[in-house]
mmCIF file of C-alpha atoms in Angstrom:
data_model
loop_
_atom_site.group_PDB
_atom_site.id
_atom_site.type_symbol
_atom_site.label_atom_id
_atom_site.label_comp_id
_atom_site.label_asym_id
_atom_site.label_seq_id
_atom_site.Cartn_x
_atom_site.Cartn_y
_atom_site.Cartn_z
ATOM 1 C CA MET A 1 -24.690 12.974 -39.017
ATOM 2 C CA LYS A 2 -27.819 14.556 -36.781
ATOM 3 C CA ILE A 3 -30.817 12.420 -36.901
ATOM 4 C CA GLN A 4 -33.766 14.471 -38.445
ATOM 5 C CA SER A 5 -37.162 12.945 -40.501
ATOM 6 C CA LEU A 6 -35.896 11.724 -43.985
ATOM 7 C CA PRO A 7 -36.925 9.403 -46.040
ATOM 8 C CA LYS A 8 -35.491 6.422 -46.458
ATOM 9 C CA THR A 9 -33.916 6.578 -49.651
ATOM 10 C CA SER A 10 -31.943 10.078 -48.945
ATOM 11 C CA VAL A 11 -30.511 7.788 -45.449
ATOM 12 C CA LYS A 12 -29.618 6.122 -47.782
ATOM 13 C CA ARG A 13 -27.794 7.614 -50.305
ATOM 14 C CA SER A 14 -26.193 9.430 -47.589
ATOM 15 C CA LEU A 15 -24.346 6.200 -45.958
ATOM 16 C CA ALA A 16 -23.215 4.764 -49.426
ATOM 17 C CA ALA A 17 -21.450 9.016 -50.260
ATOM 18 C CA LEU A 18 -19.683 8.093 -46.187
ATOM 19 C CA ALA A 19 -18.741 4.362 -47.471
ATOM 20 C CA LEU A 20 -17.606 5.252 -51.017
ATOM 21 C CA MET A 21 -15.114 7.716 -48.885
ATOM 22 C CA ALA A 22 -13.868 5.424 -46.759
ATOM 23 C CA ALA A 23 -10.338 4.206 -47.347
ATOM 24 C CA SER A 24 -10.768 0.621 -47.797
ATOM 25 C CA SER A 25 -9.763 -2.221 -50.307
ATOM 26 C CA ALA A 26 -12.701 -3.545 -51.653
ATOM 27 C CA VAL A 27 -15.037 -6.819 -50.840
ATOM 28 C CA PRO A 28 -16.905 -8.853 -52.948
ATOM 29 C CA ALA A 29 -20.678 -7.945 -53.534
ATOM 30 C CA GLY A 30 -22.691 -10.741 -51.144
ATOM 31 C CA ALA A 31 -24.125 -11.699 -48.626
ATOM 32 C CA LEU A 32 -23.485 -9.539 -45.438
ATOM 33 C CA ASP A 33 -20.249 -9.315 -43.645
ATOM 34 C CA LEU A 34 -20.745 -11.617 -40.371
ATOM 35 C CA SER A 35 -18.626 -12.357 -37.463
ATOM 36 C CA ALA A 36 -17.702 -8.426 -37.421
ATOM 37 C CA THR A 37 -17.273 -5.943 -35.575
ATOM 38 C CA LEU A 38 -17.942 -2.818 -36.419
ATOM 39 C CA ALA A 39 -17.520 1.140 -35.452
ATOM 40 C CA THR A 40 -18.060 5.052 -35.646
ATOM 41 C CA ALA A 41 -17.980 8.464 -33.239
ATOM 42 C CA ILE A 42 -21.305 9.869 -33.641
ATOM 43 C CA ASN A 43 -19.837 14.375 -33.374
ATOM 44 C CA THR A 44 -23.421 15.681 -33.222
ATOM 45 C CA THR A 45 -26.348 15.754 -31.344
ATOM 46 C CA ILE A 46 -27.999 12.603 -30.307
ATOM 47 C CA ASP A 47 -31.863 12.805 -30.710
ATOM 48 C CA PHE A 48 -32.561 9.282 -32.018
ATOM 49 C CA ALA A 49 -33.793 8.404 -28.427
ATOM 50 C CA PRO A 50 -35.910 5.546 -29.604
ATOM 51 C CA ALA A 51 -38.728 5.089 -26.380
ATOM 52 C CA ASP A 52 -36.346 2.253 -24.436
ATOM 53 C CA LEU A 53 -33.491 4.611 -24.648
ATOM 54 C CA PRO A 54 -33.295 6.183 -21.601
ATOM 55 C CA ILE A 55 -30.405 9.532 -22.385
ATOM 56 C CA PRO A 56 -30.477 11.980 -19.111
ATOM 57 C CA ALA A 57 -31.577 15.706 -20.054
ATOM 58 C CA SER A 58 -28.061 16.653 -19.270
ATOM 59 C CA GLN A 59 -26.380 13.886 -22.004
ATOM 60 C CA ALA A 60 -29.303 14.714 -24.965
ATOM 61 C CA PRO A 61 -26.238 17.027 -26.333
ATOM 62 C CA HIS A 62 -23.963 15.206 -25.898
ATOM 63 C CA GLY A 63 -21.912 12.997 -28.866
ATOM 64 C CA ALA A 64 -21.535 8.657 -28.656
ATOM 65 C CA VAL A 65 -19.444 5.897 -29.498
ATOM 66 C CA MET A 66 -21.331 3.431 -31.134
ATOM 67 C CA GLU A 67 -19.839 0.013 -31.657
ATOM 68 C CA MET A 68 -21.641 -2.870 -33.310
ATOM 69 C CA SER A 69 -20.665 -6.446 -33.679
ATOM 70 C CA ILE A 70 -22.064 -9.610 -35.201
ATOM 71 C CA THR A 71 -22.134 -13.539 -35.559
ATOM 72 C CA GLU A 72 -22.148 -15.280 -38.259
ATOM 73 C CA SER A 73 -25.845 -16.100 -37.287
ATOM 74 C CA GLY A 74 -26.654 -12.898 -37.080
ATOM 75 C CA ALA A 75 -27.483 -12.752 -33.155
ATOM 76 C CA PHE A 76 -25.736 -9.109 -32.784
ATOM 77 C CA THR A 77 -24.802 -6.384 -29.810
ATOM 78 C CA LEU A 78 -25.237 -3.018 -30.365
ATOM 79 C CA ARG A 79 -23.346 -0.382 -27.843
ATOM 80 C CA VAL A 80 -23.981 2.824 -27.897
ATOM 81 C CA GLN A 81 -20.931 4.999 -25.155
ATOM 82 C CA PHE A 82 -22.360 8.107 -23.567
ATOM 83 C CA PRO A 83 -20.678 9.937 -21.540
ATOM 84 C CA LYS A 84 -21.912 8.729 -18.818
ATOM 85 C CA PHE A 85 -23.372 5.178 -19.727
ATOM 86 C CA THR A 86 -23.992 3.169 -21.889
ATOM 87 C CA TYR A 87 -27.304 1.184 -24.310
ATOM 88 C CA ARG A 88 -26.306 -2.087 -25.016
ATOM 89 C CA LYS A 89 -29.180 -3.820 -26.874
ATOM 90 C CA THR A 90 -28.925 -7.952 -28.537
ATOM 91 C CA GLY A 91 -31.245 -9.017 -31.302
ATOM 92 C CA VAL A 92 -31.064 -11.143 -34.629
ATOM 93 C CA LEU A 93 -30.331 -9.639 -37.930
ATOM 94 C CA ILE A 94 -32.914 -11.531 -40.791
ATOM 95 C CA GLU A 95 -32.106 -10.732 -44.414
ATOM 96 C CA HIS A 96 -35.390 -8.669 -45.544
ATOM 97 C CA GLU A 97 -36.949 -9.911 -49.035
ATOM 98 C CA SER A 98 -35.534 -6.823 -50.713
ATOM 99 C CA SER A 99 -31.942 -7.708 -49.923
ATOM 100 C CA THR A 100 -30.261 -8.853 -53.110
ATOM 101 C CA PRO A 101 -26.807 -10.305 -53.771
ATOM 102 C CA GLU A 102 -25.577 -6.760 -55.130
ATOM 103 C CA GLU A 103 -27.501 -5.049 -52.380
ATOM 104 C CA PRO A 104 -27.601 -7.222 -49.317
ATOM 105 C CA PHE A 105 -30.057 -6.186 -46.958
ATOM 106 C CA TYR A 106 -31.013 -6.727 -43.169
ATOM 107 C CA THR A 107 -33.193 -5.700 -40.108
ATOM 108 C CA ALA A 108 -33.988 -5.788 -36.676
ATOM 109 C CA ASP A 109 -37.119 -4.671 -34.321
ATOM 110 C CA ILE A 110 -36.455 -3.798 -31.060
ATOM 111 C CA PRO A 111 -39.554 -3.498 -29.406
ATOM 112 C CA GLY A 112 -39.506 0.029 -26.789
ATOM 113 C CA SER A 113 -41.886 1.652 -24.461
ATOM 114 C CA GLY A 114 -44.059 3.767 -26.498
ATOM 115 C CA GLY A 115 -42.823 2.342 -30.365
ATOM 116 C CA VAL A 116 -40.696 0.640 -32.158
ATOM 117 C CA ALA A 117 -37.619 0.860 -33.117
ATOM 118 C CA GLY A 118 -36.297 -1.071 -36.624
ATOM 119 C CA ILE A 119 -32.546 -1.523 -37.368
ATOM 120 C CA HIS A 120 -31.343 -2.111 -40.203
ATOM 121 C CA VAL A 121 -28.187 -2.985 -41.186
ATOM 122 C CA GLU A 122 -26.674 -2.898 -45.064
ATOM 123 C CA ARG A 123 -22.690 -3.490 -46.631
ATOM 124 C CA TYR A 124 -21.675 -1.511 -49.309
ATOM 125 C CA VAL A 125 -18.906 -3.646 -51.727
ATOM 126 C CA ASN A 126 -16.183 -1.901 -50.035
ATOM 127 C CA GLY A 127 -16.602 -3.719 -46.579
ATOM 128 C CA ILE A 128 -18.665 -0.276 -44.700
ATOM 129 C CA VAL A 129 -22.312 -0.996 -43.327
ATOM 130 C CA GLY A 130 -24.735 1.504 -42.941
ATOM 131 C CA VAL A 131 -26.809 1.185 -39.885
ATOM 132 C CA TRP A 132 -30.083 2.999 -39.732
ATOM 133 C CA TRP A 133 -32.896 3.529 -37.575
ATOM 134 C CA ASP A 134 -36.298 3.308 -38.767
ATOM 135 C CA ILE A 135 -38.684 4.420 -35.001
ATOM 136 C CA SER A 136 -42.273 5.099 -35.298
ATOM 137 C CA ASP A 137 -44.540 5.211 -32.678
ATOM 138 C CA GLU A 138 -48.189 5.011 -31.397
ATOM 139 C CA ASN A 139 -49.583 7.895 -33.818
ATOM 140 C CA GLY A 140 -47.891 7.140 -37.358
ATOM 141 C CA GLY A 141 -44.761 9.620 -36.779
ATOM 142 C CA GLY A 142 -41.332 8.953 -36.241
ATOM 143 C CA LEU A 143 -37.712 9.000 -36.535
ATOM 144 C CA LEU A 144 -35.495 8.038 -39.698
ATOM 145 C CA GLY A 145 -31.101 8.289 -39.586
ATOM 146 C CA GLY A 146 -28.705 6.837 -39.853
ATOM 147 C CA TYR A 147 -24.558 6.197 -39.351
ATOM 148 C CA ALA A 148 -21.881 4.398 -41.728
ATOM 149 C CA LEU A 149 -20.141 2.345 -39.165
ATOM 150 C CA ALA A 150 -16.309 0.733 -40.440
ATOM 151 C CA PRO A 151 -14.852 -2.599 -40.121
ATOM 152 C CA THR A 152 -12.583 -2.757 -37.337
ATOM 153 C CA ILE A 153 -8.671 -3.929 -37.737
ATOM 154 C CA ARG A 154 -5.316 -4.556 -36.795
ATOM 155 C CA ARG A 155 -2.578 -2.134 -37.378
ATOM 156 C CA ASP A 156 -0.453 -4.823 -38.331
ATOM 157 C CA GLY A 157 -0.817 -6.463 -41.805
ATOM 158 C CA ASN A 158 -3.235 -3.952 -42.664
ATOM 159 C CA ALA A 159 -1.316 -2.479 -46.463
ATOM 160 C CA ASN A 160 -3.853 0.573 -46.038
ATOM 161 C CA TYR A 161 -2.158 1.007 -42.473
ATOM 162 C CA THR A 162 1.391 2.721 -42.129
ATOM 163 C CA PRO A 163 3.014 1.578 -39.202
ATOM 164 C CA ALA A 164 4.242 4.421 -36.949
ATOM 165 C CA ALA A 165 5.775 4.635 -33.476
ATOM 166 C CA TYR A 166 2.894 7.060 -32.452
ATOM 167 C CA ASN A 167 0.486 9.843 -33.525
ATOM 168 C CA THR A 168 0.856 13.552 -33.065
ATOM 169 C CA VAL A 169 -2.613 15.204 -32.323
ATOM 170 C CA PHE A 170 -3.818 18.771 -32.419
ATOM 171 C CA LEU A 171 -7.287 20.376 -31.407
ATOM 172 C CA ARG A 172 -8.207 23.326 -32.992
ATOM 173 C CA ALA A 173 -11.834 24.316 -32.040
ATOM 174 C CA GLY A 174 -13.824 26.668 -33.237
ATOM 175 C CA PRO A 175 -16.802 29.089 -32.229
ATOM 176 C CA ILE A 176 -18.233 28.273 -29.021
ATOM 177 C CA LEU A 177 -21.863 27.316 -29.758
ATOM 178 C CA GLN A 178 -24.456 29.121 -27.295
ATOM 179 C CA ASP A 179 -28.302 27.850 -27.746
ATOM 180 C CA GLY A 180 -27.924 26.810 -31.166
ATOM 181 C CA GLU A 181 -26.267 29.948 -32.980
ATOM 182 C CA ASN A 182 -22.378 30.266 -33.963
ATOM 183 C CA SER A 183 -20.583 33.429 -31.982
ATOM 184 C CA THR A 184 -18.581 35.754 -34.171
ATOM 185 C CA PRO A 185 -16.383 35.105 -35.800
ATOM 186 C CA ASP A 186 -13.438 37.057 -34.622
ATOM 187 C CA ASP A 187 -14.341 35.939 -30.721
ATOM 188 C CA PRO A 188 -12.069 36.119 -29.273
ATOM 189 C CA LYS A 189 -12.260 32.967 -27.024
ATOM 190 C CA LEU A 190 -11.184 30.501 -29.608
ATOM 191 C CA GLY A 191 -8.390 27.299 -28.666
ATOM 192 C CA THR A 192 -6.963 25.133 -29.405
ATOM 193 C CA GLY A 193 -5.452 21.246 -27.585
ATOM 194 C CA HIS A 194 -2.804 18.522 -27.994
ATOM 195 C CA GLY A 195 -1.882 15.132 -27.613
ATOM 196 C CA SER A 196 -0.916 12.463 -28.591
ATOM 197 C CA LEU A 197 -2.259 8.886 -29.952
ATOM 198 C CA ILE A 198 -1.015 5.604 -29.660
ATOM 199 C CA VAL A 199 -1.985 2.210 -32.344
ATOM 200 C CA LEU A 200 -1.370 -0.812 -30.611
ATOM 201 C CA PRO A 201 -0.646 -3.852 -32.941
ATOM 202 C CA SER A 202 -4.258 -5.287 -32.290
ATOM 203 C CA GLY A 203 -6.101 -1.606 -33.500
ATOM 204 C CA ARG A 204 -6.427 -0.668 -29.602
ATOM 205 C CA SER A 205 -5.474 2.666 -29.340
ATOM 206 C CA ILE A 206 -4.970 5.412 -26.702
ATOM 207 C CA PHE A 207 -5.358 9.040 -26.275
ATOM 208 C CA ALA A 208 -3.904 11.228 -24.109
ATOM 209 C CA GLY A 209 -3.071 15.054 -24.130
ATOM 210 C CA VAL A 210 -5.351 18.218 -23.400
ATOM 211 C CA LEU A 211 -8.992 19.956 -24.649
ATOM 212 C CA PRO A 212 -8.142 23.292 -25.833
ATOM 213 C CA ASP A 213 -9.182 24.824 -22.511
ATOM 214 C CA GLY A 214 -5.639 22.991 -21.088
ATOM 215 C CA LYS A 215 -7.509 19.738 -19.023
ATOM 216 C CA HIS A 216 -6.191 16.863 -18.986
ATOM 217 C CA VAL A 217 -7.772 14.157 -21.300
ATOM 218 C CA VAL A 218 -8.019 10.686 -21.587
ATOM 219 C CA GLY A 219 -9.451 8.136 -24.093
ATOM 220 C CA SER A 220 -9.364 4.639 -25.702
ATOM 221 C CA GLY A 221 -11.410 3.092 -29.029
ATOM 222 C CA PRO A 222 -10.830 0.403 -32.320
ATOM 223 C CA LEU A 223 -8.926 0.741 -35.060
ATOM 224 C CA THR A 224 -11.059 1.254 -37.937
ATOM 225 C CA ASP A 225 -10.845 0.789 -41.529
ATOM 226 C CA PHE A 226 -12.104 4.382 -41.853
ATOM 227 C CA LEU A 227 -8.026 4.671 -40.534
ATOM 228 C CA SER A 228 -9.188 6.909 -37.970
ATOM 229 C CA VAL A 229 -10.253 5.469 -34.423
ATOM 230 C CA PRO A 230 -13.917 6.555 -33.072
ATOM 231 C CA ILE A 231 -13.105 8.073 -29.540
ATOM 232 C CA MET A 232 -14.742 9.951 -26.623
ATOM 233 C CA LEU A 233 -12.376 12.220 -24.994
ATOM 234 C CA GLU A 234 -13.335 12.248 -21.303
ATOM 235 C CA ALA A 235 -11.431 15.472 -19.113
ATOM 236 C CA SER A 236 -10.425 15.488 -15.503
ATOM 237 C CA GLY A 237 -13.426 15.516 -13.620
ATOM 238 C CA GLY A 238 -15.698 13.612 -16.171
ATOM 239 C CA LYS A 239 -17.503 16.718 -16.733
ATOM 240 C CA ASP A 240 -15.836 17.871 -20.064
ATOM 241 C CA SER A 241 -15.784 15.676 -23.371
ATOM 242 C CA LEU A 242 -14.822 15.724 -26.590
ATOM 243 C CA VAL A 243 -16.042 13.511 -29.922
ATOM 244 C CA CYS A 244 -14.360 12.392 -32.490
ATOM 245 C CA ASN A 245 -13.441 9.431 -35.902
ATOM 246 C CA MET A 246 -9.988 11.178 -34.765
ATOM 247 C CA PRO A 247 -7.688 10.263 -38.195
ATOM 248 C CA THR A 248 -4.106 8.658 -37.664
ATOM 249 C CA MET A 249 -3.264 9.374 -41.027
ATOM 250 C CA VAL A 250 -2.426 12.522 -41.491
ATOM 251 C CA ILE A 251 -5.647 13.797 -42.634
ATOM 252 C CA GLU A 252 -7.970 16.402 -40.610
ATOM 253 C CA ASP A 253 -11.637 15.361 -39.284
ATOM 254 C CA THR A 254 -13.584 17.108 -37.393
ATOM 255 C CA PHE A 255 -15.042 16.568 -33.516
ATOM 256 C CA GLN A 256 -17.873 18.256 -30.899
ATOM 257 C CA TRP A 257 -16.303 19.532 -27.891
ATOM 258 C CA TYR A 258 -19.153 19.840 -24.588
ATOM 259 C CA LYS A 259 -18.374 22.001 -22.305
ATOM 260 C CA SER A 260 -19.981 22.123 -18.713
ATOM 261 C CA PRO A 261 -20.522 25.552 -17.400
ATOM 262 C CA SER A 262 -17.907 26.358 -14.929
ATOM 263 C CA THR A 263 -17.524 30.521 -13.130
ATOM 264 C CA HIS A 264 -13.782 28.730 -12.680
ATOM 265 C CA ASP A 265 -12.768 28.754 -16.309
ATOM 266 C CA PRO A 266 -11.010 31.937 -17.345
ATOM 267 C CA ILE A 267 -12.140 31.919 -21.328
ATOM 268 C CA TRP A 268 -15.531 29.217 -21.585
ATOM 269 C CA PRO A 269 -17.287 30.515 -18.390
ATOM 270 C CA ALA A 270 -21.225 29.506 -19.608
ATOM 271 C CA GLY A 271 -19.574 26.577 -21.304
ATOM 272 C CA GLY A 272 -21.582 24.762 -24.213
ATOM 273 C CA GLN A 273 -20.421 22.685 -27.784
ATOM 274 C CA LEU A 274 -18.332 24.170 -29.908
ATOM 275 C CA GLY A 275 -17.325 22.607 -32.615
ATOM 276 C CA GLY A 276 -13.639 22.256 -34.338
ATOM 277 C CA TRP A 277 -10.682 19.948 -36.261
ATOM 278 C CA VAL A 278 -8.479 17.503 -35.713
ATOM 279 C CA SER A 279 -5.261 16.409 -37.362
ATOM 280 C CA THR A 280 -2.973 13.795 -36.671
ATOM 281 C CA ALA A 281 0.364 13.137 -38.371
ATOM 282 C CA PRO A 282 2.794 9.724 -37.471
ATOM 283 C CA TYR A 283 5.844 10.793 -35.213
ATOM 284 C CA THR A 284 8.856 9.215 -35.617
ATOM 285 C CA PRO A 285 11.540 10.644 -32.985
ATOM 286 C CA PRO A 286 14.313 12.467 -34.923
ATOM 287 C CA ALA A 287 18.207 10.735 -35.596
ATOM 288 C CA SER A 288 21.384 10.861 -34.314
ATOM 289 C CA GLY A 289 22.116 14.452 -37.073
ATOM 290 C CA GLU A 290 18.434 15.261 -37.470
ATOM 291 C CA TYR A 291 16.310 18.805 -36.512
ATOM 292 C CA ALA A 292 13.273 18.174 -33.954
ATOM 293 C CA VAL A 293 11.895 20.194 -36.088
ATOM 294 C CA ARG A 294 12.185 19.147 -40.722
ATOM 295 C CA GLY A 295 13.060 21.434 -42.886
ATOM 296 C CA VAL A 296 15.476 23.511 -39.773
ATOM 297 C CA TYR A 297 18.763 23.855 -41.484
ATOM 298 C CA ASP A 298 22.414 24.991 -39.881
ATOM 299 C CA GLN A 299 22.819 28.508 -39.991
ATOM 300 C CA PRO A 300 22.765 31.130 -36.883
ATOM 301 C CA LEU A 301 18.848 31.646 -37.523
ATOM 302 C CA ASN A 302 16.739 28.396 -38.981
ATOM 303 C CA ALA A 303 13.223 28.649 -36.619
ATOM 304 C CA THR A 304 10.628 31.200 -35.994
ATOM 305 C CA LEU A 305 8.142 30.919 -32.823
ATOM 306 C CA GLU A 306 5.051 33.073 -33.793
ATOM 307 C CA PHE A 307 2.027 33.788 -31.995
ATOM 308 C CA LEU A 308 -0.769 34.818 -32.374
ATOM 309 C CA ALA A 309 -4.626 35.341 -30.610
ATOM 310 C CA ALA A 310 -6.873 37.128 -32.365
ATOM 311 C CA ASP A 311 -7.980 39.397 -28.671
ATOM 312 C CA ARG A 312 -3.843 40.887 -28.945
ATOM 313 C CA PRO A 313 -3.568 44.222 -30.139
ATOM 314 C CA GLY A 314 -2.993 44.248 -33.680
ATOM 315 C CA ALA A 315 -3.215 40.461 -34.073
ATOM 316 C CA GLY A 316 -5.699 40.165 -36.999
ATOM 317 C CA THR A 317 -8.851 38.390 -36.525
ATOM 318 C CA SER A 318 -9.886 34.862 -35.574
ATOM 319 C CA ARG A 319 -10.170 34.088 -40.081
ATOM 320 C CA ASP A 320 -7.123 36.595 -40.564
ATOM 321 C CA PRO A 321 -4.242 36.291 -38.369
ATOM 322 C CA VAL A 322 -0.952 37.669 -37.713
ATOM 323 C CA PRO A 323 1.143 36.645 -34.764
ATOM 324 C CA PHE A 324 1.373 39.871 -32.254
ATOM 325 C CA LEU A 325 4.594 38.235 -31.532
ATOM 326 C CA SER A 326 7.124 36.905 -34.455
ATOM 327 C CA GLN A 327 11.264 36.143 -32.989
ATOM 328 C CA PRO A 328 13.624 34.074 -35.122
ATOM 329 C CA PHE A 329 16.260 31.780 -32.972
ATOM 330 C CA ARG A 330 18.256 28.778 -33.938
ATOM 331 C CA LEU A 331 17.493 25.258 -32.540
ATOM 332 C CA LYS A 332 20.645 23.398 -32.322
ATOM 333 C CA LEU A 333 21.353 19.465 -32.711
ATOM 334 C CA ASN A 334 21.291 19.058 -29.670
ATOM 335 C CA HIS A 335 16.947 20.175 -29.655
ATOM 336 C CA GLN A 336 18.054 23.373 -27.398
ATOM 337 C CA ALA A 337 16.596 27.212 -28.466
ATOM 338 C CA VAL A 338 18.651 29.548 -28.368
ATOM 339 C CA PHE A 339 16.872 33.115 -28.683
ATOM 340 C CA PRO A 340 19.134 36.343 -29.414
ATOM 341 C CA ALA A 341 19.842 39.301 -27.122
ATOM 342 C CA PRO A 342 17.792 41.118 -25.467
ATOM 343 C CA ASN A 343 14.714 38.536 -25.957
ATOM 344 C CA ALA A 344 13.032 41.039 -24.600
ATOM 345 C CA ALA A 345 9.682 38.355 -23.847
ATOM 346 C CA LYS A 346 11.836 36.509 -22.053
ATOM 347 C CA LEU A 347 10.994 33.362 -24.373
ATOM 348 C CA ASP A 348 12.100 30.084 -23.619
ATOM 349 C CA VAL A 349 11.730 26.500 -26.166
ATOM 350 C CA ASN A 350 11.815 23.179 -24.163
ATOM 351 C CA PHE A 351 11.550 20.437 -27.054
ATOM 352 C CA HIS A 352 10.917 16.209 -26.349
ATOM 353 C CA PRO A 353 12.230 14.733 -28.903
ATOM 354 C CA GLN A 354 10.689 11.017 -27.650
ATOM 355 C CA THR A 355 7.664 11.989 -27.594
ATOM 356 C CA GLY A 356 7.204 15.713 -29.740
ATOM 357 C CA PHE A 357 5.922 17.771 -27.497
ATOM 358 C CA PHE A 358 7.594 20.685 -26.933
ATOM 359 C CA THR A 359 6.930 23.105 -24.318
ATOM 360 C CA GLY A 360 7.824 27.322 -23.034
ATOM 361 C CA SER A 361 6.949 30.502 -21.533
ATOM 362 C CA VAL A 362 6.372 34.237 -22.979
ATOM 363 C CA LYS A 363 6.634 37.271 -21.302
ATOM 364 C CA LEU A 364 3.272 38.741 -23.285
ATOM 365 C CA PRO A 365 3.801 42.507 -23.611
ATOM 366 C CA ALA A 366 1.290 44.712 -22.492
ATOM 367 C CA THR A 367 1.720 49.259 -23.121
ATOM 368 C CA PRO A 368 1.811 50.617 -19.744
ATOM 369 C CA PRO A 369 1.172 51.909 -17.422
ATOM 370 C CA LEU A 370 -0.469 48.105 -17.684
ATOM 371 C CA LYS A 371 2.416 44.955 -17.388
ATOM 372 C CA PRO A 372 3.294 42.316 -18.575
ATOM 373 C CA LYS A 373 2.424 38.866 -17.607
ATOM 374 C CA LYS A 374 4.883 35.261 -18.252
ATOM 375 C CA VAL A 375 2.844 32.701 -19.838
ATOM 376 C CA SER A 376 3.225 29.046 -20.600
ATOM 377 C CA PHE A 377 2.592 27.022 -23.688
ATOM 378 C CA SER A 378 2.531 23.981 -25.350
ATOM 379 C CA GLY A 379 2.241 21.797 -28.232
ATOM 380 C CA VAL A 380 3.340 18.893 -30.816
ATOM 381 C CA VAL A 381 5.430 18.690 -33.781
ATOM 382 C CA LYS A 382 3.370 17.044 -36.759
ATOM 383 C CA GLN A 383 5.390 15.879 -39.066
ATOM 384 C CA TYR A 384 5.230 15.569 -43.074
ATOM 385 C CA GLU A 385 7.376 13.596 -45.863
ATOM 386 C CA ASN A 386 9.561 16.311 -46.138
ATOM 387 C CA ASP A 387 9.344 18.625 -43.271
ATOM 388 C CA SER A 388 6.659 19.918 -40.117
ATOM 389 C CA GLU A 389 5.685 22.040 -38.051
ATOM 390 C CA ALA A 390 5.214 22.611 -34.415
ATOM 391 C CA GLU A 391 1.746 24.214 -32.654
ATOM 392 C CA GLY A 392 0.734 24.588 -29.574
ATOM 393 C CA PHE A 393 -1.490 26.978 -27.447
ATOM 394 C CA TYR A 394 -1.111 29.265 -24.804
ATOM 395 C CA LEU A 395 -4.245 29.668 -22.198
ATOM 396 C CA ALA A 396 -4.234 33.355 -19.912
ATOM 397 C CA ASP A 397 -6.586 34.589 -17.228
ATOM 398 C CA PRO A 398 -4.093 38.041 -16.836
ATOM 399 C CA LEU A 399 -4.282 39.766 -13.098
ATOM 400 C CA PRO A 400 -5.376 42.777 -12.264
ATOM 401 C CA GLY A 401 -3.259 45.840 -13.721
ATOM 402 C CA THR A 402 -1.725 43.103 -16.052
ATOM 403 C CA LEU A 403 -2.430 42.946 -20.328
ATOM 404 C CA ASP A 404 -4.475 44.708 -22.590
ATOM 405 C CA VAL A 405 -6.989 42.252 -23.099
ATOM 406 C CA PRO A 406 -9.373 40.874 -19.973
ATOM 407 C CA GLN A 407 -8.674 37.303 -21.219
ATOM 408 C CA VAL A 408 -6.211 35.940 -23.561
ATOM 409 C CA SER A 409 -6.103 32.810 -25.469
ATOM 410 C CA GLY A 410 -3.820 31.994 -28.319
ATOM 411 C CA LEU A 411 -1.976 29.786 -30.793
ATOM 412 C CA VAL A 412 1.885 29.090 -30.669
ATOM 413 C CA ARG A 413 3.354 28.206 -33.841
ATOM 414 C CA ILE A 414 7.431 26.755 -34.857
ATOM 415 C CA LEU A 415 8.582 27.064 -38.422
ATOM 416 C CA PRO A 416 11.184 27.163 -40.101
ATOM 417 C CA TYR A 417 12.953 30.674 -40.209
ATOM 418 C CA VAL A 418 12.720 32.719 -43.821
ATOM 419 C CA LEU A 419 14.962 34.946 -44.832
ATOM 420 C CA PRO A 420 13.742 37.826 -45.459
ATOM 421 C CA GLY A 421 12.766 38.574 -48.929
ATOM 422 C CA GLU A 422 12.966 34.898 -49.431
#
């Protein structure tokens, strides 16, 4: 939630709504659940800054990961992790005079240069803790805003968490934001990314993959009772970052991606902020006699490879895309893909069933006298109860005299084959 001037009741109501949506077991009402570690990702612009929080101009538009640990005595440590630095505060929570057994409420004042930042903590009946800031300056002005933090948990022994080998993750970017304005709905500069999330028995999680511009990215965070991982992913080179509460079940959540300008970036040279969706699914390698993509059956053509992009001729729009290239093929039980002749697009797909990744290449078509160009793609298989889908992306910066557009990015999708008319 972006911090803004709001009445306290509005902030408390928002936090309560978030708490009710959390998938956590009930905890009896009463005193604050001390000896706890709580966390959340803040994937919106950070501008709540207490006077003593030195946010550099380069970090101001970025999100953060917030963690808070509380001891039995009420002593707390607050940690806000930004891409380039960490803000820490310590203090002691004191029960407020308005606190009741049904609605326990604790506060702590943190003096800062030019003002006072008050941290207020409230526990809801399902264990979620609301943390909100009340920042006032010497002129009587102030900011008010808050976040819902969930208790960190272990993976093993938690009834709400279904253990899996790991999760495959898909990152779908939305329109780029420049100076607070959305790009047009048909902006072709959309992309996708993907990776794998490993949740250790301790609850600590590790993510490795690629952002929608192809940059390698890694990150780590704790598993929370939201059944999500508050995580900040940092790209190779340390200039770009992505912040999200990454779900560990078959659900979606939002992310915020912060890109720095780069003259070497063929898709987003000006940089900016991109919102998008992150979806995950538990992944288990296929057993002997099972296909890499669930829902595929033994028949001559049993899978379809599709390419979608708003900037390809005849491909529809980003809101209503249609494949500009769709090719049925045979997926074998040894996870090899066989494309029927003549295979003019030079399609090639390689599945890596132990990791859930797939890679491949395609010769993107062009209208003569322009020439086609060979482009690589990659993605992940997301498994559901009875079927699965494989999605990925490609990026191309066409050479002079090739393709029909100056820049190309698009979605790659692999689905079970459906006979015409069915």
